mmCIF file of C-alpha atoms in Angstrom:
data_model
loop_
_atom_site.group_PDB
_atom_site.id
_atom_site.type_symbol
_atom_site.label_atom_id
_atom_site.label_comp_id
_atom_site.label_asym_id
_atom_site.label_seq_id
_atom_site.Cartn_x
_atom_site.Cartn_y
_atom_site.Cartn_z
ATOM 1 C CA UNK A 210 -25.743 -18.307 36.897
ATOM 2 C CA UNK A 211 -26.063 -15.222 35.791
ATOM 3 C CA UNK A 212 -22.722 -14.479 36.510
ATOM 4 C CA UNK A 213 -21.748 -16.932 33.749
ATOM 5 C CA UNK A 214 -24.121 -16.131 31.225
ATOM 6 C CA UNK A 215 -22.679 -12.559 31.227
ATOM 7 C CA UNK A 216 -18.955 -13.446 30.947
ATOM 8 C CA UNK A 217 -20.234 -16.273 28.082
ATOM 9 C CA UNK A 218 -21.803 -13.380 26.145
ATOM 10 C CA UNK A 219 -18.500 -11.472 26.631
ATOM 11 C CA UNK A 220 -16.568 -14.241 25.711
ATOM 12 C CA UNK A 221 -18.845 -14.476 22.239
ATOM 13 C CA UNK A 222 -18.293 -11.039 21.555
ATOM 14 C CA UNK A 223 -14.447 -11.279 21.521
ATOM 15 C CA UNK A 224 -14.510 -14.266 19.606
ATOM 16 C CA UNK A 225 -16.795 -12.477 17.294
ATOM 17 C CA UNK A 226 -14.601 -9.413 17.027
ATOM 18 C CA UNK A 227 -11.396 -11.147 16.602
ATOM 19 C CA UNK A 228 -13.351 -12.945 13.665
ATOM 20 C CA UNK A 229 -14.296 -10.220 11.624
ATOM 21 C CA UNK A 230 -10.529 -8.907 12.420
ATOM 22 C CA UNK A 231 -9.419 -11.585 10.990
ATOM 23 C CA UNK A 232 -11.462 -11.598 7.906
ATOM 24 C CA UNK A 233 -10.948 -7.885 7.196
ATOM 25 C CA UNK A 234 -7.009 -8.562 7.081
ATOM 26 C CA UNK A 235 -7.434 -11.434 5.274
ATOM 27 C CA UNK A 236 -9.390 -9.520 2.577
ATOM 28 C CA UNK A 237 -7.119 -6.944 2.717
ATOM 29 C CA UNK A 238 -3.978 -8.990 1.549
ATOM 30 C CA UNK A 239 -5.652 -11.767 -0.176
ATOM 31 C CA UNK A 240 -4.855 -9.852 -3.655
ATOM 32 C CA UNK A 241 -1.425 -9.389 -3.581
ATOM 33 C CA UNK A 242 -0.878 -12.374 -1.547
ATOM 34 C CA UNK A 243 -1.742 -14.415 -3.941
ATOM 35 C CA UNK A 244 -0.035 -12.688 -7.098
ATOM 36 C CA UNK A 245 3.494 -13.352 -4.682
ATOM 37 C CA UNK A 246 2.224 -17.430 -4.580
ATOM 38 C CA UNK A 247 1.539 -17.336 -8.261
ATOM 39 C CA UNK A 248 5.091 -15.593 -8.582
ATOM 40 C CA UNK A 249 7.080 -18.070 -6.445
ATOM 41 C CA UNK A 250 5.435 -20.762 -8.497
ATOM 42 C CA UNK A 251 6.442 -19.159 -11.723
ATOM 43 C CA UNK A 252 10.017 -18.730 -10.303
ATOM 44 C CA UNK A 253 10.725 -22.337 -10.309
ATOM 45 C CA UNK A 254 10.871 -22.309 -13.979
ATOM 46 C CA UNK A 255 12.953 -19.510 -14.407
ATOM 47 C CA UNK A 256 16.887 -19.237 -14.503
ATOM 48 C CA UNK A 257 18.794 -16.083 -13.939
ATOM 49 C CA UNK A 258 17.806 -12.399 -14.223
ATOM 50 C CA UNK A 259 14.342 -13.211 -15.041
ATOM 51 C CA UNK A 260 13.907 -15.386 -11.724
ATOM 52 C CA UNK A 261 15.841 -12.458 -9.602
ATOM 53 C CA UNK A 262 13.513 -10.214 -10.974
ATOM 54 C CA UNK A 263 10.227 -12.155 -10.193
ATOM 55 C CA UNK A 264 11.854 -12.783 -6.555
ATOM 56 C CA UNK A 265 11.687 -9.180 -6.286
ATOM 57 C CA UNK A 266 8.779 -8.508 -6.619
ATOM 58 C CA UNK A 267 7.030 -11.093 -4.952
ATOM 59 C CA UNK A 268 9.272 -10.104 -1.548
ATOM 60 C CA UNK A 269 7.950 -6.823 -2.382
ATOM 61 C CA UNK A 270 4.347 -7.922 -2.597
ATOM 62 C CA UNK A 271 5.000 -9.958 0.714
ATOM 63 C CA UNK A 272 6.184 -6.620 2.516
ATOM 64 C CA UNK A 273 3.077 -5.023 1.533
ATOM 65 C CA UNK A 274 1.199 -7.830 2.962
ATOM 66 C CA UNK A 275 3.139 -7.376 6.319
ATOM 67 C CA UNK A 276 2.556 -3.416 6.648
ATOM 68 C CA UNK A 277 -0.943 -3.288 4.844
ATOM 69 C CA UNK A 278 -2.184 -5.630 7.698
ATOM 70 C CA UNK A 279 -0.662 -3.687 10.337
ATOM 71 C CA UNK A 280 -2.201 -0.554 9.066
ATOM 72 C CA UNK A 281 -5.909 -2.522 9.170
ATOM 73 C CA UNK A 282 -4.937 -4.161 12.385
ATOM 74 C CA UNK A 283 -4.304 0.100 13.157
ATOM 75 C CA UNK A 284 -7.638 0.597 12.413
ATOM 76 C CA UNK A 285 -9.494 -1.478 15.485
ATOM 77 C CA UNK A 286 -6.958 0.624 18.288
ATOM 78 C CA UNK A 287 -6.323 4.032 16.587
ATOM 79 C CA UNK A 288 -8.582 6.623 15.079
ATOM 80 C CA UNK A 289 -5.173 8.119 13.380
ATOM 81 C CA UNK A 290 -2.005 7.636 12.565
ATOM 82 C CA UNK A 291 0.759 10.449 13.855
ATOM 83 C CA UNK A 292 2.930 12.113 11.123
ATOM 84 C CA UNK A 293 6.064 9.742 12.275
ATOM 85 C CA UNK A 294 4.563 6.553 11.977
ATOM 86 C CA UNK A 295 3.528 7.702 8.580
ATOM 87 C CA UNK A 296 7.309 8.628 7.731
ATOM 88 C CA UNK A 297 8.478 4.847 9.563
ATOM 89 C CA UNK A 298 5.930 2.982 6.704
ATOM 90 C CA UNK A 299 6.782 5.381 4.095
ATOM 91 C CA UNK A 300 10.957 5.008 5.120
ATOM 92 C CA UNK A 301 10.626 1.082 5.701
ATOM 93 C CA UNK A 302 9.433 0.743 1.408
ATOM 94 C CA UNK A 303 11.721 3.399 0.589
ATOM 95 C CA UNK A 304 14.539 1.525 1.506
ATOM 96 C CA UNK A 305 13.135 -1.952 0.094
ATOM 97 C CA UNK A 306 12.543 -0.086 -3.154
ATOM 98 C CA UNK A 307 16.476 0.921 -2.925
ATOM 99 C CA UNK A 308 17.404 -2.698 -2.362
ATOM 100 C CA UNK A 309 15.235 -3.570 -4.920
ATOM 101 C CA UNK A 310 17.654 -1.010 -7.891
ATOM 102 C CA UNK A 311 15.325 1.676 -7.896
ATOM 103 C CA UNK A 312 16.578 5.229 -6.386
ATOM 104 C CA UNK A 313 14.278 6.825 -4.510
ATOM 105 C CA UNK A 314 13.672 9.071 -1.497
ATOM 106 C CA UNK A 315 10.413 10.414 0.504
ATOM 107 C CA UNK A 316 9.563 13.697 2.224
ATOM 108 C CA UNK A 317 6.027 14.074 4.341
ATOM 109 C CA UNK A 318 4.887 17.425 5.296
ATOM 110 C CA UNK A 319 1.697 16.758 6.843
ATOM 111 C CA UNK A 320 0.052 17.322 9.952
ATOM 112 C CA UNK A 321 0.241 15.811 13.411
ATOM 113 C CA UNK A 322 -2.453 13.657 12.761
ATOM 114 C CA UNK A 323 -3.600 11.586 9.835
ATOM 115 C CA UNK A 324 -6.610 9.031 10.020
ATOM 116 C CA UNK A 325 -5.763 5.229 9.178
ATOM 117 C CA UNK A 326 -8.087 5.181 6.859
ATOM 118 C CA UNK A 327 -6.333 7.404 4.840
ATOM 119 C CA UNK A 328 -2.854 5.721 4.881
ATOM 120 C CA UNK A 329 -4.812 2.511 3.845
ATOM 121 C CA UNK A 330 -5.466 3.806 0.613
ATOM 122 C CA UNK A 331 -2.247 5.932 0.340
ATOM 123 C CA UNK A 332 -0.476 2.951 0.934
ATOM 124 C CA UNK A 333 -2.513 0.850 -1.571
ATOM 125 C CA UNK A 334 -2.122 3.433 -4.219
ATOM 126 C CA UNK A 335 2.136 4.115 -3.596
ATOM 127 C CA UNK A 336 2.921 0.354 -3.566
ATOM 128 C CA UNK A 337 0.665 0.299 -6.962
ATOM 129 C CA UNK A 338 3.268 3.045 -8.095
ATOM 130 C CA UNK A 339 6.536 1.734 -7.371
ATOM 131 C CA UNK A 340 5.618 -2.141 -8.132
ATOM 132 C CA UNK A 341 4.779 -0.745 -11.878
ATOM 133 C CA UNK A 342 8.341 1.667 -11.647
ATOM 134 C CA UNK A 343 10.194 -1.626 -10.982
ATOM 135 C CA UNK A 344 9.310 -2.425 -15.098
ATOM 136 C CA UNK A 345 11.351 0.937 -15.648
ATOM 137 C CA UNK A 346 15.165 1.343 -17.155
ATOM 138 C CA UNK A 347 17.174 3.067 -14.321
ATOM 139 C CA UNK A 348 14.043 4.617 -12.375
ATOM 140 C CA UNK A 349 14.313 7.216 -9.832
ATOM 141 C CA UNK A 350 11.010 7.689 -7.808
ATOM 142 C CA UNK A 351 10.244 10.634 -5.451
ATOM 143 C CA UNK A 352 7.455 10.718 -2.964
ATOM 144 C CA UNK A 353 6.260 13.583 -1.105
ATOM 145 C CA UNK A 354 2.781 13.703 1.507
ATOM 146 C CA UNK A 355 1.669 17.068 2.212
ATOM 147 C CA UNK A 356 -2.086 18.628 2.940
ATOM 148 C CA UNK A 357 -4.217 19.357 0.292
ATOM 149 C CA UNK A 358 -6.656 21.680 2.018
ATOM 150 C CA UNK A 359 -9.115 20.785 4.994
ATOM 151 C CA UNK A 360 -10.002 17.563 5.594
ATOM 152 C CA UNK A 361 -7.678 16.197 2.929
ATOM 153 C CA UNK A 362 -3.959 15.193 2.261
ATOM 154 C CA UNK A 363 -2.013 14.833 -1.213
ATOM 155 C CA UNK A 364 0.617 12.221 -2.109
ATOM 156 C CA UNK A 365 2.882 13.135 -5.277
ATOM 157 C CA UNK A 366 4.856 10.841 -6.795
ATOM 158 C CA UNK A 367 7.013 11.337 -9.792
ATOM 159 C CA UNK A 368 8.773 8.906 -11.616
ATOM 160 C CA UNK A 369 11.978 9.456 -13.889
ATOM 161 C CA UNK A 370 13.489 6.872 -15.893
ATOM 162 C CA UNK A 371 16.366 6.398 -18.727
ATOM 163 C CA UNK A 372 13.646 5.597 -21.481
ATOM 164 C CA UNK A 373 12.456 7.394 -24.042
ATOM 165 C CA UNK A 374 9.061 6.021 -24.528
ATOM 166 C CA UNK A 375 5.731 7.108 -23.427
ATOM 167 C CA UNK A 376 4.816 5.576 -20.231
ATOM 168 C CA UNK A 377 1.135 6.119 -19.860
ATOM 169 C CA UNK A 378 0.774 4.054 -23.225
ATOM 170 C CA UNK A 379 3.077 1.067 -21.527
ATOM 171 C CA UNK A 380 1.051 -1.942 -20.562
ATOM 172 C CA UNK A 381 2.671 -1.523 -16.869
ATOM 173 C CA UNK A 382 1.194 1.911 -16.610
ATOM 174 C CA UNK A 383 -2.521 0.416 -17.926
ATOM 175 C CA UNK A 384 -2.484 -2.002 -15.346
ATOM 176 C CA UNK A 385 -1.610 0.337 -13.134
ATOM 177 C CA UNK A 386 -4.411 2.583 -14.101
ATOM 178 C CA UNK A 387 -6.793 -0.173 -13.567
ATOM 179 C CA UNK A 388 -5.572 -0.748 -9.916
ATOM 180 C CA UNK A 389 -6.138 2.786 -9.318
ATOM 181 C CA UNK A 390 -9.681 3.139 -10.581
ATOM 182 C CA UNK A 391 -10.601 0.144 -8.141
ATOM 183 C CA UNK A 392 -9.109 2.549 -5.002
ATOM 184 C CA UNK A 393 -11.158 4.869 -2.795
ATOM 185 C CA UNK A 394 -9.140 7.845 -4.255
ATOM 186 C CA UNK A 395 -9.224 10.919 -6.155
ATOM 187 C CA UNK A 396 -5.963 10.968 -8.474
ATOM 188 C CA UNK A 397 -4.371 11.995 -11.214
ATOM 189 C CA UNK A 398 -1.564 10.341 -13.828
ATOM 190 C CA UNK A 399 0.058 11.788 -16.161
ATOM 191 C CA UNK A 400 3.500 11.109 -17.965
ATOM 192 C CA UNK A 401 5.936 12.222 -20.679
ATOM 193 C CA UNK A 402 8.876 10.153 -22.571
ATOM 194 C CA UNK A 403 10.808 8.716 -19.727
ATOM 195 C CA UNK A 404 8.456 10.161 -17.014
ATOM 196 C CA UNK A 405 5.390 9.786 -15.062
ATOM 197 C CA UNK A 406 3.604 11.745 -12.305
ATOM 198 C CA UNK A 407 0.496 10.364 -9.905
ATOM 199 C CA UNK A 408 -1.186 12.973 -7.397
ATOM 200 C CA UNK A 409 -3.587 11.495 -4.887
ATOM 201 C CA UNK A 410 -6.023 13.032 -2.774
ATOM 202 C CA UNK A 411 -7.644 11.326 0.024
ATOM 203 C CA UNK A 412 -9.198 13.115 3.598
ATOM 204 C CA UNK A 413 -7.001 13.200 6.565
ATOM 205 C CA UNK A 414 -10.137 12.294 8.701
ATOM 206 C CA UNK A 415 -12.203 9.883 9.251
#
């Protein structure tokens, strides 16, 4: 009898667990989940470019989705992430982002280890960036990871594009500054006719 209360009281606790996994993932996507369900739904309205472009980004928003709950999923096996997996996340949107029309490439210069918390918000901040350069004429985004100083790691990302207006007054770039403000981030953005820069800092530790 005992016996069986003990493995019941295990059993509770995994079901319990797997719960709150559950709803943490769930959170975690529900945003941009549903912007790609309000997209699709818009799509069936549209003709043409405008539909292709919508398409794009809602496949992009679904590919977030994918990765962002693997990274959370991350979180309940691994204290931190090793520089290569970093690269494989950063690689895997770099090359959506080129099938997507924007050029782009990615360098990351960090050390061994970096906690998953840390890519989490990373992660949430770059896919911020390079939905907003997909409004861009001709853009050409660069990303580079590197550490800051102890404790924390820097992502840059510079945007160039064949416009000649401002982009930090664009409406793209203030919604873009609102999704930043609501991240657990330090960071910076700043831009130029045709250009824009974002630097985030966020420890490498948990």
């Amino acid at each position: 009898l005992l016996e069986q209360e003990r493995l019941m009281r295990e059993r509770l606790r995994k079901q319990e667990s797997e719960r709150a996994l559950y709803d943490e993932v769930d959170q975690s996507i529900s945003e941009a989940l549903g912007k790609a369900r309000e997209i699709m739904c818009q799509v069936e309205d549209m003709e043409g470019d405008e539909a292709g472009f919508k398409l794009t980004i809602a496949k992009l928003l679904i590919s977030y989705c994918k990765r962002k709950g693997g990274i959370v999923l991350a979180r309940r096996s691994d204290r931190d992430f090793e520089r290569e997996k970093l690269q494989l996340i950063v690689g895997e949107l770099v090359t959506d982002l080129q099938t997507a029309g924007v050029s782009c490439g990615a360098l990351v210069e960090t050390g061994e280890m970096v906690s998953v918390d840390a890519v989490s918000v990373l992660y949430d901040c770059l896919y911020d960036f390079s939905i907003a350069s997909l409004y861009c004429v001709d853009p050409v985004l660069m990303m580079y990871f590197s550490d800051y100083s102890d404790g924390a790691i820097e992502m840059r990302l510079t945007l160039s594009t064949g416009e000649r207006r401002n982009l930090v007054d664009s409406e793209e770039m203030r919604e873009l500054h609102a999704l930043l403000d609501g991240r657990d981030a330090a960071y910076r953005l700043a831009g130029d006719e045709g250009s824009l820069a974002l630097v985030v800092v966020v420890r490498k530790v948990s």
